[in-house]
PDB file of C-alpha atoms and ligand atoms in Angstrom:
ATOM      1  CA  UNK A 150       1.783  -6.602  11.128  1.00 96.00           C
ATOM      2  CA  UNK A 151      -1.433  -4.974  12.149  1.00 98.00           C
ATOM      3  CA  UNK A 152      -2.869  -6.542  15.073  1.00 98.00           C
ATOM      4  CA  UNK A 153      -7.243  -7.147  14.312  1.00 98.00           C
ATOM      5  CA  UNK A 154      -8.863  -7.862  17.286  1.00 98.00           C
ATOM      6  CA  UNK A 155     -12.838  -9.057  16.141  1.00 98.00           C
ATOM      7  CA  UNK A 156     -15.921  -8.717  17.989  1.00 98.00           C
ATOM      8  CA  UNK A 157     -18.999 -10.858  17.471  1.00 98.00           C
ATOM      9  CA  UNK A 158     -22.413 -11.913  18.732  1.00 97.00           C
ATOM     10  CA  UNK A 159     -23.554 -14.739  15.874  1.00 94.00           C
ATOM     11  CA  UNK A 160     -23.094 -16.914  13.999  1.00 95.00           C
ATOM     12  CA  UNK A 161     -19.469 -15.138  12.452  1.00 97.00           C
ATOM     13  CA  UNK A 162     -19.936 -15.914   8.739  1.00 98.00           C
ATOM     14  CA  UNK A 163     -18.153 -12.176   8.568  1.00 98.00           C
ATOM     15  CA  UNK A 164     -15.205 -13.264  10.691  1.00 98.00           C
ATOM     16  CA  UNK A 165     -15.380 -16.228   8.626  1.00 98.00           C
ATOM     17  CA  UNK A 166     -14.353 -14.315   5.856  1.00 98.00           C
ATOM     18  CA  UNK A 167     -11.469 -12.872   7.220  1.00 98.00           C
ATOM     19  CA  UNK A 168      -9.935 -15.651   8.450  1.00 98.00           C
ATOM     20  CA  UNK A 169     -10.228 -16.964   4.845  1.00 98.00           C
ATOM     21  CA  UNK A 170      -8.913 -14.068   3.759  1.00 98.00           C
ATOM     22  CA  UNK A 171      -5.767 -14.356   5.936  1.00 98.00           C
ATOM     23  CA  UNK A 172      -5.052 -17.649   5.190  1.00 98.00           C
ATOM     24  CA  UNK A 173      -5.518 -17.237   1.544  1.00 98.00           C
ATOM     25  CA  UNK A 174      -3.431 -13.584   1.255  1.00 97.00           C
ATOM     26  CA  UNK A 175      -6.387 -11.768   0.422  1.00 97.00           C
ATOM     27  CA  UNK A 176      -5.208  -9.957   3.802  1.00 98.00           C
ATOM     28  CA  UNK A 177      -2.203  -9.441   3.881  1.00 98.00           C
ATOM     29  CA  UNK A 178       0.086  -7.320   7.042  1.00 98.00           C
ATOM     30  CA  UNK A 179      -2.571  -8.768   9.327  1.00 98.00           C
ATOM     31  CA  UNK A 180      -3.022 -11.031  12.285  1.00 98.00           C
ATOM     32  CA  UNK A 181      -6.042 -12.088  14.023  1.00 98.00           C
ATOM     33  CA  UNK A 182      -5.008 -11.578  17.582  1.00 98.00           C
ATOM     34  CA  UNK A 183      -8.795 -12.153  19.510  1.00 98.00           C
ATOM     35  CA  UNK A 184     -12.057 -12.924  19.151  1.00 98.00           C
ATOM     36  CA  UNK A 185     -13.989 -11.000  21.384  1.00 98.00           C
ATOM     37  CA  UNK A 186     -18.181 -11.946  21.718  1.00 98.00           C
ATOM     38  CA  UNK A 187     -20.667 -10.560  24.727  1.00 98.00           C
ATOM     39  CA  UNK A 188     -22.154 -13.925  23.896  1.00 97.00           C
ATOM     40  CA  UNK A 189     -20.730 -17.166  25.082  1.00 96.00           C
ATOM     41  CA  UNK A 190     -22.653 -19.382  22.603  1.00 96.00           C
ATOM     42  CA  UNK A 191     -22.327 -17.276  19.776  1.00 97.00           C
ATOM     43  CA  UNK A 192     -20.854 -19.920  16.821  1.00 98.00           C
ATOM     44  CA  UNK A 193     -18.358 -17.059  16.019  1.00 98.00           C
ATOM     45  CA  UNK A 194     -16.317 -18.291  19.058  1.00 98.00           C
ATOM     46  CA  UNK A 195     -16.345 -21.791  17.973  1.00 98.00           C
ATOM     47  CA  UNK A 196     -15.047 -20.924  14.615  1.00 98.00           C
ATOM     48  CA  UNK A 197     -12.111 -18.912  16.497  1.00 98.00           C
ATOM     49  CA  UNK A 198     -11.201 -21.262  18.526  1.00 98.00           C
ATOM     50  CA  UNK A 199     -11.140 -23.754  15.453  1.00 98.00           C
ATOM     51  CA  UNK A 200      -8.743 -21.507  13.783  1.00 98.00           C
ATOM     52  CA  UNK A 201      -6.211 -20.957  16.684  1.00 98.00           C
ATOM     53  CA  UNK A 202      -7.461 -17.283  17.334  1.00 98.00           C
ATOM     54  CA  UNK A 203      -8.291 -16.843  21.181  1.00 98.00           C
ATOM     55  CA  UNK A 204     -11.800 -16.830  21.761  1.00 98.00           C
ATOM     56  CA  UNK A 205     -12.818 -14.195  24.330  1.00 98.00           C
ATOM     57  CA  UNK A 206     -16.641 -13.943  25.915  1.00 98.00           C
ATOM     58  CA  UNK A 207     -17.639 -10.927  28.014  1.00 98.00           C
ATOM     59  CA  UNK A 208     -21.313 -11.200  29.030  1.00 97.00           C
ATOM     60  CA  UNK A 209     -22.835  -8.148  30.328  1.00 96.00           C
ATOM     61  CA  UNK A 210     -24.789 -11.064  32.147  1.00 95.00           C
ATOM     62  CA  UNK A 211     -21.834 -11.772  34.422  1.00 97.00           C
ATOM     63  CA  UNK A 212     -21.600  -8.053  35.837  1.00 97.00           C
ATOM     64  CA  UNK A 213     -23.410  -5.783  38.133  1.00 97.00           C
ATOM     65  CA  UNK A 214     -24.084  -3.041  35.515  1.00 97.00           C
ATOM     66  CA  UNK A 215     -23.298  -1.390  32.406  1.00 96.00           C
ATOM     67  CA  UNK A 216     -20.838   0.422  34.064  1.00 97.00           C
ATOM     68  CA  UNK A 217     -18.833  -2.206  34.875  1.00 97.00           C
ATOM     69  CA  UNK A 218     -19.200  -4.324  31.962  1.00 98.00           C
ATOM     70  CA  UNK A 219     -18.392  -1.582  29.992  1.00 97.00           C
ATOM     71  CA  UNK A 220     -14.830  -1.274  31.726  1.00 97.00           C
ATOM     72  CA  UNK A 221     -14.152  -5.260  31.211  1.00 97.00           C
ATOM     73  CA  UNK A 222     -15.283  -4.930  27.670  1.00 98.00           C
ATOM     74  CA  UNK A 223     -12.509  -1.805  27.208  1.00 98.00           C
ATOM     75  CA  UNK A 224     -10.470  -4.130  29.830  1.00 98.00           C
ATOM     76  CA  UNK A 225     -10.297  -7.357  27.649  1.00 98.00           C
ATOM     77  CA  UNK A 226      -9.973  -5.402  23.997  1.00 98.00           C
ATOM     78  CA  UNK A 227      -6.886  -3.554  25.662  1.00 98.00           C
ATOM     79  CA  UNK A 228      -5.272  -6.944  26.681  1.00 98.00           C
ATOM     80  CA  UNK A 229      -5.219  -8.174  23.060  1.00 98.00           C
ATOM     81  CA  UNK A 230      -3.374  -4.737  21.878  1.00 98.00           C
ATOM     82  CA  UNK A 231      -5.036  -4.240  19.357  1.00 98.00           C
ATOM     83  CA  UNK A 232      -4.537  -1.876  15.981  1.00 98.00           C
ATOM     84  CA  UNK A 233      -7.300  -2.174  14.384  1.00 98.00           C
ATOM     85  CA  UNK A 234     -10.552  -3.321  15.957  1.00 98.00           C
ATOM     86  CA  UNK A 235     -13.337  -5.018  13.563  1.00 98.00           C
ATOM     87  CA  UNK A 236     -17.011  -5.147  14.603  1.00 98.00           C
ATOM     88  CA  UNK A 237     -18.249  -8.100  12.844  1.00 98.00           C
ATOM     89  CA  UNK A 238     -21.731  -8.625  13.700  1.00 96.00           C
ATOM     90  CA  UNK A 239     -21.666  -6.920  17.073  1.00 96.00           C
ATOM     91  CA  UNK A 240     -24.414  -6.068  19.078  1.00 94.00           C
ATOM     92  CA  UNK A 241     -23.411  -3.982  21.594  1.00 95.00           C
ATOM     93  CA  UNK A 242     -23.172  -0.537  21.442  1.00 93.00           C
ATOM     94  CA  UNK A 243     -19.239   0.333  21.967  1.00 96.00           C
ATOM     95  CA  UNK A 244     -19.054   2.225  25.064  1.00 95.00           C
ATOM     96  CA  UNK A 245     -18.021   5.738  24.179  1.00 96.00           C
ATOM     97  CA  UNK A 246     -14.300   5.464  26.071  1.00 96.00           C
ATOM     98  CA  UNK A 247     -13.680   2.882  24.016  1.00 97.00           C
ATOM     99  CA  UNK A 248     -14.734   5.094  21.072  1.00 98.00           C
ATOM    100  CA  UNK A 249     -12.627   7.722  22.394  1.00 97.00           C
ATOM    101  CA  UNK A 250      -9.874   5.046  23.072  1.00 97.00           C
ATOM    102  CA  UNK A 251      -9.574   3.547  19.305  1.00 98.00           C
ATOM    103  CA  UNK A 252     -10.593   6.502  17.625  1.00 96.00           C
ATOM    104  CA  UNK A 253     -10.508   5.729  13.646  1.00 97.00           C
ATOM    105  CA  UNK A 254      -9.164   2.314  14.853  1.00 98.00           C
ATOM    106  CA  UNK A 255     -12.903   0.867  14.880  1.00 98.00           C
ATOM    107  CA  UNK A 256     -14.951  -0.581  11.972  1.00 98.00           C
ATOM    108  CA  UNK A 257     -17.987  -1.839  11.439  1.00 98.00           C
ATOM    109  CA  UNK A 258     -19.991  -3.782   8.464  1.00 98.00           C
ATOM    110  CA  UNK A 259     -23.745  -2.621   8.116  1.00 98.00           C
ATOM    111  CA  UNK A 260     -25.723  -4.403   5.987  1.00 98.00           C
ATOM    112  CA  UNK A 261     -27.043  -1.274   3.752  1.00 98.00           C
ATOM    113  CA  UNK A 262     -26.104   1.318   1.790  1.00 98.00           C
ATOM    114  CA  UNK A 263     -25.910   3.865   4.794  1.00 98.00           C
ATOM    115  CA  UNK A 264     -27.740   6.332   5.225  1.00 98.00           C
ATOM    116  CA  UNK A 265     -30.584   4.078   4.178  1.00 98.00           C
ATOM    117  CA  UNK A 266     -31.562   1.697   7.280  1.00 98.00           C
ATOM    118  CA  UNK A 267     -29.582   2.014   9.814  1.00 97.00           C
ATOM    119  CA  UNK A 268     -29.205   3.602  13.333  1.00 95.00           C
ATOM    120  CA  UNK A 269     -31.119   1.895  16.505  1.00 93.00           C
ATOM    121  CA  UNK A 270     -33.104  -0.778  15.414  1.00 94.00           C
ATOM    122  CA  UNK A 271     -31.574  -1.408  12.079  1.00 96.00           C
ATOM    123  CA  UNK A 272     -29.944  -5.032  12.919  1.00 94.00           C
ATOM    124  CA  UNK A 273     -29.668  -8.294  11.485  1.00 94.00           C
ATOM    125  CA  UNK A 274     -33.104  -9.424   9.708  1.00 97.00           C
ATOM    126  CA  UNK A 275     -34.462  -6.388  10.420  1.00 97.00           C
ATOM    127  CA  UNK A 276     -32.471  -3.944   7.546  1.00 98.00           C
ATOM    128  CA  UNK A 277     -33.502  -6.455   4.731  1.00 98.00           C
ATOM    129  CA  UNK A 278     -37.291  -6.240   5.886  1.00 98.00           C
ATOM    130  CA  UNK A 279     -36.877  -2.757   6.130  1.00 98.00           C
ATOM    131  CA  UNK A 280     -35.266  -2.699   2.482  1.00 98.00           C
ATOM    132  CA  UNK A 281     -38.185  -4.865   1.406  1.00 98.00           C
ATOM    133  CA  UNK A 282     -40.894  -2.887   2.868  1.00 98.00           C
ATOM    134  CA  UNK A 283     -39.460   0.367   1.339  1.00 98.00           C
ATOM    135  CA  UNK A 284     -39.758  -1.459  -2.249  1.00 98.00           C
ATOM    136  CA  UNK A 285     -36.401  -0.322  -2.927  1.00 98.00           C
ATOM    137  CA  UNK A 286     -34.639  -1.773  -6.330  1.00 98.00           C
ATOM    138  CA  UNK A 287     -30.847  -1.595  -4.779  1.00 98.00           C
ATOM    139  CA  UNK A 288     -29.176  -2.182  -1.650  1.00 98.00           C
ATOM    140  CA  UNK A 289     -26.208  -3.375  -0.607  1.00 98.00           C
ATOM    141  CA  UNK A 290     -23.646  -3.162   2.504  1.00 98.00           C
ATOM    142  CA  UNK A 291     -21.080  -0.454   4.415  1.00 98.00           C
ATOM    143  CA  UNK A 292     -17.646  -0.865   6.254  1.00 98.00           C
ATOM    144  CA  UNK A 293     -17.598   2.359   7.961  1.00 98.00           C
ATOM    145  CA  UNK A 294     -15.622   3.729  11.064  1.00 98.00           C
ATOM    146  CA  UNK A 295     -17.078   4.149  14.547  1.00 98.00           C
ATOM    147  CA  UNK A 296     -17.794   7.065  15.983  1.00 96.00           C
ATOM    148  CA  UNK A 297     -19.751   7.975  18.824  1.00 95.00           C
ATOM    149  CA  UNK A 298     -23.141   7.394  17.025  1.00 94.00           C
ATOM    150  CA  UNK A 299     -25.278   4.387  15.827  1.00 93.00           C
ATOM    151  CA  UNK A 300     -23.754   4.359  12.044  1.00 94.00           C
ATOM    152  CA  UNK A 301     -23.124   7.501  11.872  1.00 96.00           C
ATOM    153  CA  UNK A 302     -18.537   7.255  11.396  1.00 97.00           C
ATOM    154  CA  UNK A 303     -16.913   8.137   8.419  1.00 98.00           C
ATOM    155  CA  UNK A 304     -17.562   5.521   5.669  1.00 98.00           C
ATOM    156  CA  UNK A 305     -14.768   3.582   4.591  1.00 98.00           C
ATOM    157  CA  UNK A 306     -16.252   1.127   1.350  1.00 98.00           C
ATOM    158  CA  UNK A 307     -19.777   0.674   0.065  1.00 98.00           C
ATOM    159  CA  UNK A 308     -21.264  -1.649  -2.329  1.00 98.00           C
ATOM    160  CA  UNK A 309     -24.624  -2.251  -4.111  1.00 98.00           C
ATOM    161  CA  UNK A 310     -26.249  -5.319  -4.400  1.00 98.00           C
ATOM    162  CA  UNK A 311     -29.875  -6.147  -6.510  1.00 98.00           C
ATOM    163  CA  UNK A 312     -33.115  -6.880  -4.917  1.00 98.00           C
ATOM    164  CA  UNK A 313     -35.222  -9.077  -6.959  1.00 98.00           C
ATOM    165  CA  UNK A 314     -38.852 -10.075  -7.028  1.00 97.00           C
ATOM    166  CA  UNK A 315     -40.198 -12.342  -4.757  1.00 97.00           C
ATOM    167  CA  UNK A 316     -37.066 -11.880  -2.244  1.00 98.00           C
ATOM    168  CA  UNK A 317     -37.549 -12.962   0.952  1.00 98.00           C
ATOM    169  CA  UNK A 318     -35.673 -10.905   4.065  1.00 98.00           C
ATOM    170  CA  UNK A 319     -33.581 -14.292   4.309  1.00 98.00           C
ATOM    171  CA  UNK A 320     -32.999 -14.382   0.432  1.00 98.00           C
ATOM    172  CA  UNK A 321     -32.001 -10.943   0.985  1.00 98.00           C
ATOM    173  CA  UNK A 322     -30.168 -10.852   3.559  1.00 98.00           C
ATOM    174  CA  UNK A 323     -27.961 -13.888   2.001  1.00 98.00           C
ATOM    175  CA  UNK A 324     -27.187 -12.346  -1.331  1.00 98.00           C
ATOM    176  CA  UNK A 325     -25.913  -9.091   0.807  1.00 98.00           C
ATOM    177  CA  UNK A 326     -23.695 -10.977   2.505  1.00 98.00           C
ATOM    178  CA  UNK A 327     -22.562 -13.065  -0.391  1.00 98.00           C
ATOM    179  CA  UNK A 328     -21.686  -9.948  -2.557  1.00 98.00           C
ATOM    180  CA  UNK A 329     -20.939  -7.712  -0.585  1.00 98.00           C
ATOM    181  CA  UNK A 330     -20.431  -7.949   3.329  1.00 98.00           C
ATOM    182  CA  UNK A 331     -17.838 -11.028   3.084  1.00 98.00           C
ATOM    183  CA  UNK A 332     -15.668  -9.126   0.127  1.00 98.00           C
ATOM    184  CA  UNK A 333     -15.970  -5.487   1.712  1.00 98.00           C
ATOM    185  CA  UNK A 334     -15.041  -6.157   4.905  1.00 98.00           C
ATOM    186  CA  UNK A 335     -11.716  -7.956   4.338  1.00 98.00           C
ATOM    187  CA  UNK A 336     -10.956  -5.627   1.756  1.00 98.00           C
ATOM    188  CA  UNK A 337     -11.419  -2.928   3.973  1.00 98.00           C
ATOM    189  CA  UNK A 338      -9.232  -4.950   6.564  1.00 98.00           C
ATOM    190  CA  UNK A 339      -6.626  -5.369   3.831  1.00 98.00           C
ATOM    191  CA  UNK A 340      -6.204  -1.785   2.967  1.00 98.00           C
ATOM    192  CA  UNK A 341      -5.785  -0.170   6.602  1.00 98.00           C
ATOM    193  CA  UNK A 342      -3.046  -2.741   6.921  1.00 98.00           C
ATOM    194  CA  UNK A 343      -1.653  -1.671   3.842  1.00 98.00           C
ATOM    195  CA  UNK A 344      -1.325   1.974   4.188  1.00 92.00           C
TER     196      UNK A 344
HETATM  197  C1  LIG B 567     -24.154  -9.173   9.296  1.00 72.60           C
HETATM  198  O1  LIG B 567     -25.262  -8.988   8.480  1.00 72.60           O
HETATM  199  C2  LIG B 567     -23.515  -7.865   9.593  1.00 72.60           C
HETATM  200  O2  LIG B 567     -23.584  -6.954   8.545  1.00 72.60           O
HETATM  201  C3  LIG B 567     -24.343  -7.378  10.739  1.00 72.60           C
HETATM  202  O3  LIG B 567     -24.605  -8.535  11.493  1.00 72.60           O
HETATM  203  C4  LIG B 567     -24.564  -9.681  10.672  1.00 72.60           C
HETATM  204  C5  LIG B 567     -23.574 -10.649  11.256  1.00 72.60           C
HETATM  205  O4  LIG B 567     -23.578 -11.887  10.614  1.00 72.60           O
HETATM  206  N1  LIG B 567     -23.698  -6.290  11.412  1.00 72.60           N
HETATM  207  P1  LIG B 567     -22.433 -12.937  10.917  1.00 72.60           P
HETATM  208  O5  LIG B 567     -22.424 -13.208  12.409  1.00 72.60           O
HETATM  209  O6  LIG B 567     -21.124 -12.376  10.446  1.00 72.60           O
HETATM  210  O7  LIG B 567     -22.806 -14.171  10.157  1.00 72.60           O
END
């Protein structure tokens, strides 16, 4: 069984998905053994703990620095023993020990076709106006590994999705996550378990 530990700032639609997944065998060889968010009201810890999966804040609020947030971050995550970590909507940069840690035992879900919007600044609402702005026809979402960088790891799966007239970044941003982002990610989830 592959131990996933998930880490989350929102609202968790993505870690939604994989706890569907689980339950319904999309995922198989996996538990969920944390839910980890730097954000104590993020709805992605309600949903954990409504699903039995131990729900986990670390605020950088409640330390002294980065530093030393950084360390609890790496502290907690090492607690739940994890195999595989997911980044699920996360929106703090992984401290590079950590990086160095879990190397190729990080993932992440981006929602573009990378190298297309992405890197600092490319979060949430922001890709999809981005995408909008650029007029282009096709984008879509990435699972990708972590690296040291700002989307930069090894990609994992990609898929394309349409952008249609009159879309709005919300419009957008929904479709994305509706065809791609909630399929790729467990299926990405799925194979590393499976391997
Ligand atoms: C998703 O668009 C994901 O690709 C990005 O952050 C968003 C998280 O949404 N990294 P949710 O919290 O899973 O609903």
């Amino acid at each position: 069984m592959l131990r996933v530990a998930v880490m989350v700032s929102g609202g968790g639609t993505n870690l939604q998905a994989i706890i569907d997944a689980v339950k319904d065998g999309t995922i198989t060889n996996a538990e969920l053994v944390g839910v980890i968010s730097n954000n104590a009201d993020a709805y992605a810890l309600t949903r954990a703990r409504e699903n039995g999966i131990e729900a986990i804040c670390v605020s950088p609020k409640d330390y002294e620095n980065r530093e030393i947030f950084n360390d609890a971050l790496l502290d907690k995550v090492n607690e739940l023993k994890p195999d595989l970590i997911v980044l699920a909507g996360f929106l703090v940069k992984i401290p590079e020990k950590m990086v160095h840690a879990y190397s190729h035992r990080i993932i992440n879900i981006h929602p573009s076709l990378i190298p297309s919007f992405c890197g600092v600044g490319f979060y949430g609402l922001h890709v999809h106006e981005a995408a909008l702005k650029k007029g282009v026809k096709v984008t879509g979402a990435t699972v990708h590994y972590v690296d040291e960088g700002m989307d930069t790891g090894e990609i994992i799966y990609q898929k394309a999705v349409e952008v249609l007239d009159g879309d709005t970044p919300e419009v957008l941003q929904r479709r994305v996550m509706e065809q791609a982002e909630w399929k790729l990610l467990p299926a990405a989830i799925n194979m590393i378990a499976n391997k």
